Structure formats: structure tokens, C-alpha cells
Coordinates of C-alpha atoms and ligand atoms in Angstrom, one line a residue:
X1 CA -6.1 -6.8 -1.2
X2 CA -9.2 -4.9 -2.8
X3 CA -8.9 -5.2 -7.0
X4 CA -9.0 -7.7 -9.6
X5 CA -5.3 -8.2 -9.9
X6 CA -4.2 -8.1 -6.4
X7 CA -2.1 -10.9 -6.4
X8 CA -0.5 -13.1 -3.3
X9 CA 2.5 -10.7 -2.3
X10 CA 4.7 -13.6 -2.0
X11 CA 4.2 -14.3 -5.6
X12 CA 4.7 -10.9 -6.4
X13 CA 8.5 -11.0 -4.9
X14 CA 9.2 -14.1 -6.7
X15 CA 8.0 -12.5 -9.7
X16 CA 10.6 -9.2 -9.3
X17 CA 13.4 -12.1 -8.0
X18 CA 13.5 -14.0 -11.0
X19 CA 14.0 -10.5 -13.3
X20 CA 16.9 -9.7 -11.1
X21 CA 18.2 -13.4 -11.0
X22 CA 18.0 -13.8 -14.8
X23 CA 20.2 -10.5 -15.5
X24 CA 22.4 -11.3 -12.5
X25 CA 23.0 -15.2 -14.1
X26 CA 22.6 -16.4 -10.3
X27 CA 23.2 -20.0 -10.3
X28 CA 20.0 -22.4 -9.1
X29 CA 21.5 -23.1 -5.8
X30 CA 21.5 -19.3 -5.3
X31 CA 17.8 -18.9 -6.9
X32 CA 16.8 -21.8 -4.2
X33 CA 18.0 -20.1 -1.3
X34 CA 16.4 -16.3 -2.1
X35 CA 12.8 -18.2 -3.2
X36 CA 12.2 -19.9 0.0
X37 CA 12.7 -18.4 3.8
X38 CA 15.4 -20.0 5.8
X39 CA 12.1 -20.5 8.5
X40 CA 8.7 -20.4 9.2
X41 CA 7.3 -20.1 12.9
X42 CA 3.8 -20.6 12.9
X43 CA 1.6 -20.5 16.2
X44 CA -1.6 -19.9 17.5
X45 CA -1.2 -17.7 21.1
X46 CA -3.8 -17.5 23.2
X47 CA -4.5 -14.1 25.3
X48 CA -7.5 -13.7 28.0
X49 CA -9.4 -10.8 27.2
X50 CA -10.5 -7.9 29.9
X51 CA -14.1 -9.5 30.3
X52 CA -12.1 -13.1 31.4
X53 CA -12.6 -14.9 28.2
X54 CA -9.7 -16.3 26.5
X55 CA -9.2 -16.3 22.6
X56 CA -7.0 -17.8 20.2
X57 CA -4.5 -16.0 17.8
X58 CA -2.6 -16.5 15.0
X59 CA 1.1 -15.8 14.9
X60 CA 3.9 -15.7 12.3
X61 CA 7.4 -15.0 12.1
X62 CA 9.7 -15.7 9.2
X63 CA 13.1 -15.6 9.1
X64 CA 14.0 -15.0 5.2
X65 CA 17.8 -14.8 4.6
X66 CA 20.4 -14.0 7.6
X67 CA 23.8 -14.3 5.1
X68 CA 24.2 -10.4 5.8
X69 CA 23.5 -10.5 9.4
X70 CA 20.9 -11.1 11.6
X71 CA 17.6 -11.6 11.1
X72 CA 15.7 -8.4 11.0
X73 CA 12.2 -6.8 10.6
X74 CA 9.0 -5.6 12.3
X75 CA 6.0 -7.2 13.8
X76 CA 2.7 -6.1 12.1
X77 CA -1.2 -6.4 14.2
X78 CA -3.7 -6.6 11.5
X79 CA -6.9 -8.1 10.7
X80 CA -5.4 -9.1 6.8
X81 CA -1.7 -10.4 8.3
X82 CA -1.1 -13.3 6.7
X83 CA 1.7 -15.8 6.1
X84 CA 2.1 -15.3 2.8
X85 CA 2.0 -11.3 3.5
X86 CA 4.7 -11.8 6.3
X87 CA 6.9 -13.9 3.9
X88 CA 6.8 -11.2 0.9
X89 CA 8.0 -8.9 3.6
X90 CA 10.5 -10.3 5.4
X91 CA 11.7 -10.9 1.5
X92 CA 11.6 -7.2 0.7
X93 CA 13.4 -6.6 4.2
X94 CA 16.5 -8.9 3.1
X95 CA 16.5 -7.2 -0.5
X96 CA 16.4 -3.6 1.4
X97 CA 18.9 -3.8 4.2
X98 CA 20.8 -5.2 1.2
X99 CA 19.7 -2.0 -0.9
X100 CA 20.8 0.3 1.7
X101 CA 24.0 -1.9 2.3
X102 CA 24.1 -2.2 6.4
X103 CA 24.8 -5.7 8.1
X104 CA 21.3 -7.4 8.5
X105 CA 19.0 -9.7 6.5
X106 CA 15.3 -9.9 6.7
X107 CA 12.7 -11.1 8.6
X108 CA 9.3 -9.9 9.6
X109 CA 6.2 -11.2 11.9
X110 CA 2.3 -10.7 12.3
X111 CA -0.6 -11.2 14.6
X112 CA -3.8 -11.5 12.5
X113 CA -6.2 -9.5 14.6
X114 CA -7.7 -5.8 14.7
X115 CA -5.9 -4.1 17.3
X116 CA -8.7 -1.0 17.2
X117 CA -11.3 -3.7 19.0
X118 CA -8.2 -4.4 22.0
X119 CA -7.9 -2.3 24.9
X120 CA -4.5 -1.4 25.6
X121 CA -3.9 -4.1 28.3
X122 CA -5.3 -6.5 25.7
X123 CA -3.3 -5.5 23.4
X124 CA -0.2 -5.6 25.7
X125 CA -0.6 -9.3 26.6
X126 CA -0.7 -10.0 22.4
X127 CA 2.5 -8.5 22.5
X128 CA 3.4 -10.5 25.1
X129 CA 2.5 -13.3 24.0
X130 CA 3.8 -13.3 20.7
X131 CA 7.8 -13.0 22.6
X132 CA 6.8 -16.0 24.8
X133 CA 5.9 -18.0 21.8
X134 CA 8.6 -16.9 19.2
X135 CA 11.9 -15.9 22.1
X136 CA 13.3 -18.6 21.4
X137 CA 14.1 -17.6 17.7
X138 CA 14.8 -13.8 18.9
X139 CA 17.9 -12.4 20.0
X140 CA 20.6 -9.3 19.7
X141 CA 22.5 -11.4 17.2
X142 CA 19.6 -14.2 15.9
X143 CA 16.6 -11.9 14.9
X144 CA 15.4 -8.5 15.8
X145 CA 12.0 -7.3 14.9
X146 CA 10.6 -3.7 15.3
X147 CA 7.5 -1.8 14.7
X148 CA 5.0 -2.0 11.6
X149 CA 1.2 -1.6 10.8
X150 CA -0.5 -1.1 14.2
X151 CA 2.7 -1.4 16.3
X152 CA 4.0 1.3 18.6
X153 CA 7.3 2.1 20.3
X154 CA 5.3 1.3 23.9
X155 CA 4.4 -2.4 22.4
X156 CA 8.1 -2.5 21.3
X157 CA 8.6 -1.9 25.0
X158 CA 6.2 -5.0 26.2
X159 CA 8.2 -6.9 24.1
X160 CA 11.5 -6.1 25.1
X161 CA 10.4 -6.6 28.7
X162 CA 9.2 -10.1 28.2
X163 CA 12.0 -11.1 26.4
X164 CA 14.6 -9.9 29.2
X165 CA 12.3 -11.8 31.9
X166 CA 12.6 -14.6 29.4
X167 CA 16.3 -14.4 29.2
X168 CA 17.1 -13.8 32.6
X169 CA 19.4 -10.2 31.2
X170 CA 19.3 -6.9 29.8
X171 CA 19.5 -7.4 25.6
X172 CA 18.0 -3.7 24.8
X173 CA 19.3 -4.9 21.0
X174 CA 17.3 -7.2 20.8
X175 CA 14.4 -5.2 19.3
X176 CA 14.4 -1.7 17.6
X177 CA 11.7 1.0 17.4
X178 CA 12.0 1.2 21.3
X179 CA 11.0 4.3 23.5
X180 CA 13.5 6.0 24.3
X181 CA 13.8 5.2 28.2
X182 CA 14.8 2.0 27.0
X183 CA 17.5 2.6 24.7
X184 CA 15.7 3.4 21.6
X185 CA 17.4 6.2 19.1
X186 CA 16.4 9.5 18.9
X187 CA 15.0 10.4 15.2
X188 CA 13.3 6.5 14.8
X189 CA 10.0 7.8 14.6
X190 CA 10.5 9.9 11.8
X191 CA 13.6 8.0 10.6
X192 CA 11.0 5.9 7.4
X193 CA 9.5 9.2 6.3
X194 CA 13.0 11.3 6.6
X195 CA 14.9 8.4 4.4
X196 CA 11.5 9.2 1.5
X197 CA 12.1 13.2 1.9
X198 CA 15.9 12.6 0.8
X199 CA 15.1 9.7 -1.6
X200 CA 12.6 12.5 -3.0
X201 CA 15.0 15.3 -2.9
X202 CA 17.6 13.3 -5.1
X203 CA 15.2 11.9 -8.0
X204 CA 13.5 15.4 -8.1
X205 CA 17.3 16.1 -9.1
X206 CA 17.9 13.8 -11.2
X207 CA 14.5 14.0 -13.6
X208 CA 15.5 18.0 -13.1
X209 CA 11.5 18.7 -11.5
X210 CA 10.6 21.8 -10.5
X211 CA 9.9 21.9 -6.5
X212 CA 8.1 25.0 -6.4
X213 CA 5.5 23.8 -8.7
X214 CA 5.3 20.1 -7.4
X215 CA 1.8 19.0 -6.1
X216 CA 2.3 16.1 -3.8
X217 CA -0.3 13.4 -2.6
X218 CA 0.1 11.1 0.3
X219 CA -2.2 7.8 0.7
X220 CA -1.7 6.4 4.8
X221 CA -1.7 9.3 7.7
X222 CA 0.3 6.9 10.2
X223 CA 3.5 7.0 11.3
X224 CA 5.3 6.6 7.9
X225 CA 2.6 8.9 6.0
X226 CA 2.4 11.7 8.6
X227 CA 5.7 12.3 8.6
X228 CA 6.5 13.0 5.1
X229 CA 3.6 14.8 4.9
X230 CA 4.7 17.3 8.0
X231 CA 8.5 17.3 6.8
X232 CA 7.6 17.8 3.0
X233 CA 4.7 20.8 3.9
X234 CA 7.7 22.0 6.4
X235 CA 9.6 22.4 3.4
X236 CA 7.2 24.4 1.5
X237 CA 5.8 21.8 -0.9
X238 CA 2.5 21.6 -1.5
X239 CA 0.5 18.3 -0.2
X240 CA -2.8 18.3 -2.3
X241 CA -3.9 15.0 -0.4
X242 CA -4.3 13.5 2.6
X243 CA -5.9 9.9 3.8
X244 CA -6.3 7.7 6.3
X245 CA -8.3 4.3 6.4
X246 CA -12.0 6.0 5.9
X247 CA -11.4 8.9 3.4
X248 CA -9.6 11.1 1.9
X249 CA -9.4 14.8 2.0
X250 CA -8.1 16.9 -1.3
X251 CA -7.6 20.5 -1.9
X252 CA -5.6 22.1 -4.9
X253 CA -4.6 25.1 -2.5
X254 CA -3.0 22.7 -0.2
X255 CA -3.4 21.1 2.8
X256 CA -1.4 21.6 6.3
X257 CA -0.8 17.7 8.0
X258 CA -0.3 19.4 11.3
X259 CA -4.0 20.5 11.5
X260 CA -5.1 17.6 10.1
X261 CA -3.5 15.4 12.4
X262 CA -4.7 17.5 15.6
X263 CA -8.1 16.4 14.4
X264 CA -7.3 13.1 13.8
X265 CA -5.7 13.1 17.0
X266 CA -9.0 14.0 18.8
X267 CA -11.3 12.7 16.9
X268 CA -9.5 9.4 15.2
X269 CA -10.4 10.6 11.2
X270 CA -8.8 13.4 9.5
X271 CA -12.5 14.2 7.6
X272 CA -13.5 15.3 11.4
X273 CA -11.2 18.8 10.5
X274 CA -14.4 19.5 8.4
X275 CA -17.4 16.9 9.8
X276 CA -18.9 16.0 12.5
X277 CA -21.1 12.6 13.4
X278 CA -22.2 12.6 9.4
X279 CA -22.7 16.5 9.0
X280 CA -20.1 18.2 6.9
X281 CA -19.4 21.6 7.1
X282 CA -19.5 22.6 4.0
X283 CA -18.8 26.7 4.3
X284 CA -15.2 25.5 5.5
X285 CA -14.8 23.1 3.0
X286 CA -15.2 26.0 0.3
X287 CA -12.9 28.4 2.6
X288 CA -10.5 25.7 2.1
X289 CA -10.9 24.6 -1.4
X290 CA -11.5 20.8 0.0
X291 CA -13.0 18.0 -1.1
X292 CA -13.6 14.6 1.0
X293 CA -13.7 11.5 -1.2
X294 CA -12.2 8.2 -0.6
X295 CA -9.0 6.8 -1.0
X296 CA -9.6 5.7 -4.3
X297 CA -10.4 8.9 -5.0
X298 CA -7.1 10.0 -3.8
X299 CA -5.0 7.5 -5.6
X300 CA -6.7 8.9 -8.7
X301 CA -6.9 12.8 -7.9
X302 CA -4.9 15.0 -10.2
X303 CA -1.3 15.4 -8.5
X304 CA 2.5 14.7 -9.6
X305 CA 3.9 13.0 -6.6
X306 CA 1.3 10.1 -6.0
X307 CA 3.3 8.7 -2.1
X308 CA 1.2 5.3 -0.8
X309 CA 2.2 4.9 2.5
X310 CA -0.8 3.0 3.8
X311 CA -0.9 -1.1 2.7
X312 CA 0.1 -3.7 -0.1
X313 CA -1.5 -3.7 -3.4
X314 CA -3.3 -0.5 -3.3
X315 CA -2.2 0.5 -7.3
X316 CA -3.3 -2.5 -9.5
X317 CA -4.1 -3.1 -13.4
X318 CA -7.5 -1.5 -12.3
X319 CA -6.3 1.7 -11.2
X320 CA -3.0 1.8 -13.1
X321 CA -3.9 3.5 -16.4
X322 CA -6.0 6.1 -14.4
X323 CA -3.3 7.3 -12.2
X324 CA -2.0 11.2 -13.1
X325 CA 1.2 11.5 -10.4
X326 CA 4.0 11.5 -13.0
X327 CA 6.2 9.7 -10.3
X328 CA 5.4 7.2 -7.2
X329 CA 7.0 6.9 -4.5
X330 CA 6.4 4.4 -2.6
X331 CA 6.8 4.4 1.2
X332 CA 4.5 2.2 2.4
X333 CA 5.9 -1.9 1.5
X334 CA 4.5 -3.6 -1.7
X335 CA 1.5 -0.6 -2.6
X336 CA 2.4 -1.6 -6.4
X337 CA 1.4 -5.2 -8.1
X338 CA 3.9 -6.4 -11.1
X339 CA 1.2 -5.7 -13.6
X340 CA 0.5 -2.3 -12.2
X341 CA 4.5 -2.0 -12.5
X342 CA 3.7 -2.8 -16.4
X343 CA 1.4 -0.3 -16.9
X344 CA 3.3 2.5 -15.2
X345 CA 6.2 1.2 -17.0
X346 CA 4.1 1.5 -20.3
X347 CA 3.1 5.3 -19.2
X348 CA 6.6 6.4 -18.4
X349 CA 5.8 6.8 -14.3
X350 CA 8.3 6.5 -12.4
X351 CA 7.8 3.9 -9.8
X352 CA 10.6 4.2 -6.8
X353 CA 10.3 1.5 -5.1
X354 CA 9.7 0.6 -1.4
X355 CA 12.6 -1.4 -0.6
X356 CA 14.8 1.5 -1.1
X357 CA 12.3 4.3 -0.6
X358 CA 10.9 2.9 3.3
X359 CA 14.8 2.1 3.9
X360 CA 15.2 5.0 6.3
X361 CA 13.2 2.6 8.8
X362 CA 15.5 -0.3 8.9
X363 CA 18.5 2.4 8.6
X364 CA 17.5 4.2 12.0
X365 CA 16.5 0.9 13.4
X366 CA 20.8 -0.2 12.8
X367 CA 21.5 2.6 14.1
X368 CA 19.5 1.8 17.5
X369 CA 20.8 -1.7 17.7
X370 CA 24.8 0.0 16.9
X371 CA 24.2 2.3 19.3
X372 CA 22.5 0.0 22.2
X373 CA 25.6 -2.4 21.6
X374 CA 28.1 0.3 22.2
X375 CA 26.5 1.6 25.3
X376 CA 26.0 4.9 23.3
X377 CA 23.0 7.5 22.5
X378 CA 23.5 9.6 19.5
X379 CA 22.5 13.0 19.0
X380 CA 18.9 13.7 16.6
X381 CA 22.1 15.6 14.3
X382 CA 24.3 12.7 14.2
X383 CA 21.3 10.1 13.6
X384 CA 20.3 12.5 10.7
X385 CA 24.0 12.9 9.4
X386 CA 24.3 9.2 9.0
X387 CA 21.1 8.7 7.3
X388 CA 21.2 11.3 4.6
X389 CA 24.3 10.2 2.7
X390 CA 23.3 5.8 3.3
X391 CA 19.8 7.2 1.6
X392 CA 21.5 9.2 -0.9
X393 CA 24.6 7.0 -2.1
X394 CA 21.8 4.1 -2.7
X395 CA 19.2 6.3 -5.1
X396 CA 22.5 7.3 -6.9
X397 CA 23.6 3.2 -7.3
X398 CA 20.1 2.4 -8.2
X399 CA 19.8 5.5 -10.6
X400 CA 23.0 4.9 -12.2
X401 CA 22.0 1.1 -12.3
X402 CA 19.0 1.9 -14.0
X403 CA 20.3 3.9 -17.0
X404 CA 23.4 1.2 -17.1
X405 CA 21.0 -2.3 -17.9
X406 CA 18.1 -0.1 -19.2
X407 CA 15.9 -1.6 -16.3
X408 CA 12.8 0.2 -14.2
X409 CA 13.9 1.9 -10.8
X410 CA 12.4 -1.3 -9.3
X411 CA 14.4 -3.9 -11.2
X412 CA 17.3 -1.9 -10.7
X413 CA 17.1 -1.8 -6.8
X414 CA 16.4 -6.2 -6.9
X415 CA 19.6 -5.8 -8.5
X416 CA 21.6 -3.9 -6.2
X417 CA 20.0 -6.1 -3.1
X418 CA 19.7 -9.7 -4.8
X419 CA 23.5 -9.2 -6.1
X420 CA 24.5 -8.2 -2.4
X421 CA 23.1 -10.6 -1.0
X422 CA 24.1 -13.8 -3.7
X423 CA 27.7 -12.8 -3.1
X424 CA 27.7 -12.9 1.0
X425 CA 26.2 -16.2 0.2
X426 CA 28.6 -17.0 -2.0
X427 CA 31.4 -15.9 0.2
X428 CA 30.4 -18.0 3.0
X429 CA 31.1 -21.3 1.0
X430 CA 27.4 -22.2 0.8
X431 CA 26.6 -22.4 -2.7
Ligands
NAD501 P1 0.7 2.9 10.9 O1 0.0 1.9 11.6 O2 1.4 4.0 11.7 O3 -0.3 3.7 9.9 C1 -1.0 3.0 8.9 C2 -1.9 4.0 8.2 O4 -2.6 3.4 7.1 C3 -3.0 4.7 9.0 O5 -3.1 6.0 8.8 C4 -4.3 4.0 8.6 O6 -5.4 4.8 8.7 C5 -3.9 3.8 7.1 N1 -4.7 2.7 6.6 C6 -5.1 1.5 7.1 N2 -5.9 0.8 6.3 C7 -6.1 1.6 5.2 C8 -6.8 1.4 4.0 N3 -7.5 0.3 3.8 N4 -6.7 2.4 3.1 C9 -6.0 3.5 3.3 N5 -5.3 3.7 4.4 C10 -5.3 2.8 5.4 O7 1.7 2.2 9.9 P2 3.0 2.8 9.3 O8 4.1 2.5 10.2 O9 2.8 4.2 8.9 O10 3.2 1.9 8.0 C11 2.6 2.2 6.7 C12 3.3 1.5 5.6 O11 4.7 1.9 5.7 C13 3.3 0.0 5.7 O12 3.2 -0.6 4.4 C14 4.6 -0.3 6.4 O13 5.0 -1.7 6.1 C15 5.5 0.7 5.8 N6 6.7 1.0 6.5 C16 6.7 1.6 7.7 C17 7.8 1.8 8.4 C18 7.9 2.5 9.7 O14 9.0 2.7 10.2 N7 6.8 2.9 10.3 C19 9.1 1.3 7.9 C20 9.0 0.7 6.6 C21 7.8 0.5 5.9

């Protein structure tokens, strides 16, 4: 959280909720049960580090609403994981496998540390001790986490070993996001960013934008932010932007994400295209027509397509009224605040939001735990054939639900998800 207004994320899904609950007339029983998780695992692990010294971490895993299905959402190492962070998004992951309409609910989990200061056997016994602490909870048809911030497909890998030893059998479905030797789905890694390109594709439709003239920024060059960046430049748009956690990189003639990320592949920042140790080069930042700034800088450049795709609360009351994309779309979970909303809303930008945007994830992530259930591995063409029209069919509900209450993209996606999920809560006699 870095402005004024950056409010607890928790408070800012309550806050979108009680919009959708209001216009849906859910009853209080039903507001009760989609305001509080079903549970909260809390625990400090400890993990020896490689010099022999042991050291205490903190742990989370919440387990928001399972009335669609099992429990399910990724596992996030970061410095700033928090419990209210992990609770706001194992909310949003219950509203978007509702959004996107496949058979799960939401959950999600944490370790608050910096994984950049853990060698990769340190950072394999966190993993593996976050499974001893929280297997018990975990399971095929209980709760099924998967990668986020910081976590990989080999740490999904750690996990699912541990929690086979623990089990004492193979469960490959028990966790998504997997390398493929051990059942993961082909087209996972690009599965988040894929599910924005055709989420993209379909508003540029609808709000009748011209592609060719389309100047795209993207804030985040992980997994999600890479890959629309590679598949959108692929595809002959133009990505005027690029950042990762130190600074930002713009140019008007456009930028290629391949070459960027070769440098940040060797060198771990994408300004080291263009510096090195401090020194810039500034001849082939003119050659380029590029500018390094920061990522405020980038949230703020001149652009039409503004795509977050880094953290929470990155576009706040403070930054709001200055933004110039004409649409956001958000990939990364919670980049927006509700007053930030206000203000776009206000401006007439178009805010789509992350729970149906970033569905693509948690869509792929089915598909792995379908096809590890079945004994099956799909083709990259059938993964992609199955994902296209899921993405599509919900930005045409939520479009169409928009223009029909007269709502924001947003409110119009809580109430696709929240009505979804009220009903299967409903129809199981609870409430
Ligand atoms: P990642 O760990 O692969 O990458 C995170 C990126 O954010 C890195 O490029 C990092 O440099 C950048 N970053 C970190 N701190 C930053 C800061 N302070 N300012 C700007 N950039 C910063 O993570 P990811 O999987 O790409 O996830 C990014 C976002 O997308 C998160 O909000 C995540 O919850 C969301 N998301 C990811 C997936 C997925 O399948 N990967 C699915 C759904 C949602």
C-alpha cells in the first residue's frame, strides 16, 4: 500500500459486496456468510536457514466460501502478505470462479517474507513447511491452492511432494500451477494473461476501439504481466510501457517484451536493456525513443490501455484524476481502491475488473485439476479452445449486465459472482 487512500483490501471487498448485495436484495443470513471466511488458519512455521539458524514465519490460509466447490486459490511469498490481504483475496477468488462459472470457491494463502533474500533450498523448505502446517486443511476435494506473487510452478512441485509424503498417495489434484512432469496443464503459465488478451479483444469490440491505433501500458513484468505484454506485441499492438518493481521504461515508438525480458532475465531489471551499474546509455535510449522513470511514472504516462498487473492498491484517489488510459484493465488482483473506482467512474474510464479480467488463471488451473482427475493431458489447442469462449461468454454477461442495472463493469461482475454464489447457498438448504 503506498498512497493516502490505500485502504485495508478486506474492507475494500466488503465495500464492492454490499453494492452487489443491496441490488441483489440478498437476505442477512446470505450477507453473513459472503462477509466473513468460512476459516482462518493462522501459524507461525519455522524453517532453518542455510548458515544453521532457524527463523520464524508467519503463515495464513483462508478458506472463504466452498458452496461452489472446493476451496481454491494460490499461495503468495511476500514481505507485505498479510491476513487481511489473503482474506480480500481468497474473497475475490470465490466471486471469480463464480464470475467465470466453473465448480470451485475461494481461498488463498501467504507467507510474509521476501523470497529475493532465500536461496532456493531456503525457499524450498518455506514451501515445505507451509504444507506440513496447513495439509491438514488441503486436499483434491477440500482446498487446492496454486501459484501467486513470488510462487513458481517448481515450489508448486515442493508442495505437492510434501503433501503426498504426508498423505501416504499420489493426489496430483491437489494443487494446480504444477510443472508439467507432475501433471500440471500445458498453457498454465500463460493461461492469466491469455484469459486478459481475450477479455481485451471483446471490450475493444464492444466500445468499437480502433486496434491499430491502441497504445497499451503494462505495470508488473512477472508472470501475469509478461505475458500479455509478449501475446499483445505478438499481435501487433503497440506496448508503450513496461515495469517491473524498480522502474519503468516508456517509449511512444513501442517497446518489444521479448528483449526486455532477455535483459531482465540476465540481469534481474528490465532498465539493464539500456543501464548498467548506475550508467545509462543514453545514445540507445534516443535510438529507441525511451525514457526510464518509475512506476508512478508509468501509471501516469500518456497511453489508452493502462494494464496493472503488479500488486493491490496501486491506482488510488491520489493518482486517479491524473490517469490518461481511457480503459483499465486490470490483471493483477485489487490494483484499484473503491474511491479510485469513484473517480474513474466520474471520468468515464472504464475499469474491467480483476475478478473477471485474471480469470484465465483459476480457469487453466480447473482445467489441470479436471484433467489430473481423469487421468488425461490436454493438448495447448484444446486448453486454449476451452478458455476462449468461458472468458468470452463472461465479459458478454458482465457487459450485458452492465448496460441492464446501469452499474460499472465492476459492480456488474459482484453481481454475476455474488448472485452465483447466494443461490448455490441457497440451494443447499443453508440459509
Ligand atoms: P510474479 O511474481 O510473477 O510477478 C510480480 C511482478 O510485479 C514482478 O514483475 C515484480 O517486479 C512486480 N512488482 C513487485 N513489486 C512491485 C512494485 N512495488 N511496483 C511495481 N511492480 C512490482 O506475479 P504474477 O503471478 O505475475 O502476479 C501479478 C499479479 O497478478 C498479482 O496481483 C496476482 O495476484 C495477479 N494474478 C496472477 C495470476 C497468475 O496466474 N500468475 C492469476 C491471477 C492473478
Amino acid at each position: 500500500m503506498n498512497t493516502s487512500d490505500a485502504v485495508d483490501p478486506f474492507d475494500s471487498y466488503i465495500t464492492r459486496l454490499r453494492r452487489a448485495a443491496d441490488l441483489l436484495e440478498l437476505s442477512e443470513a446470505q450477507r453473513a456468510r459472503l462477509e466473513k471466511p468460512d476459516r482462518i488458519i493462522e501459524r507461525a512455521i519455522e524453517i532453518t536457514r542455510d548458515d544453521g539458524s532457524r527463523e520464524i514465519l508467519h503463515a495464513y490460509r483462508v478458506q472463504f466460501n466452498n458452496a461452489r466447490g472446493p476451496y481454491k486459490g494460490g499461495i503468495r511469498f511476500h514481505p507485505e502478505a498479510n491476513l487481511s490481504e489473503v482474506k480480500a483475496l481468497a474473497a475475490a477468488m470465490a466471486i471469480k470462479c463464480a464470475v467465470v462459472n466453473v465448480p470451485l470457491g475461494g481461498g488463498k494463502g501467504g507467507v510474509e517474507f521476501d523470497p529475493k533474500q532465500y536461496s532456493r533450498a531456503e525457499i524450498e523448505r518455506v514451501s515445505r513447511a507451509f504444507v506440513r502446517a496447513m495439509g491438514d486443511a488441503l486436499g483434491v476435494d477440500r482446498d487446492i491452492p496454486a501459484p501467486d506473487v513470488y510462487t513458481t510452478p517448481e515450489i508448486m512441485g515442493y508442495m505437492l511432494d510434501e503433501y503426498e509424503q504426508m498423505v501416504g498417495r499420489s493426489e496430483p489434484g491437489m494443487i494446480t500451477g504444477k510443472p508439467l512432469a507432475l501433471g500440471g496443464s500445458l498453457g498454465r503459465d500463460t493461461a492469466t494473461a491469455q484469459g486478459g488478451v481475450y477479455v481485451l479483444e471483446e471490450l475493444i469490440d464492444a466500445m468499437h476501439l480502433d486496434r491499430s491505433k491502441l497504445r497499451i501500458a503494462v505495470q508488473g513484468f512477472g508472470n501475469a504481466g509478461y505475458h500479455i505484454a509478449r501475446s499483445l506485441h505478438a499481435s501487433g499492438y503497440t506496448i508503450v510501457g513496461l515495469s517491473d518493481s524498480r522502474s519503468a521504461l516508456m517509449s511512444e515508438r513501442g517497446l518489444d517484451p521479448v528483449r526486455v525480458y532477455k535483459a531482465k532475465h540476465e540481469h534481474d531489471s528490465i532498465s539493464s536493456l539500456y543501464c548498467e551499474g548506475g550508467v545509462c546509455d543514453e545514445n540507445k535510449m534516443k535510438e529507441d525513443g525511451v525514457i526510464i522513470g518509475t512506476n508512478a511514472d508509468l501509471l501516469e504516462m500518456d497511453c489508452d490501455i493502462l494494464i496493472p498487473a503488479a500488486l493491490d492498491n496501486q491506482l488510488t484517489v491520489d493518482n486517479a484524476p491524473r490517469i490518461k488510459a481511457r480503459v483499465v484493465l486490470e490483471l493483477a488482483n485489487g490494483p484499484t481502491t473503491p474511491d479510485a473506482d469513484a473517480i474513474f467512474a466520474e471520468r468515464g474510464v472504464a475499469v474491467v475488473p480483476d475478478v473477471l479480467v485474471n480469470a484465465g488463471g483459476v480457469t487453466v488451473s480447473y482445467f489441470e485439476w479436471v484433467q489430473n482427475r481423469q487421468g488425461l493431458a490436454w493438448t495447448e489447442e484444446e486448453v486454449a479452445a476451452r478458455l476462449k469462449p468461458i472468458m468470452t461468454g463472461a465479459f458478454n454477461s458482465m457487459w450485458q449486465m452492465a448496460h441492464d442495472r446501469n452499474v460499472p463493469l465492476r459492480d456488474a461482475a459482484f453481481l454475476l459472482g455474488v448472485d452465483r454464489i447466494a443461490r448455490a447457498m441457497a440451494t443447499r438448504g443453508t440459509l
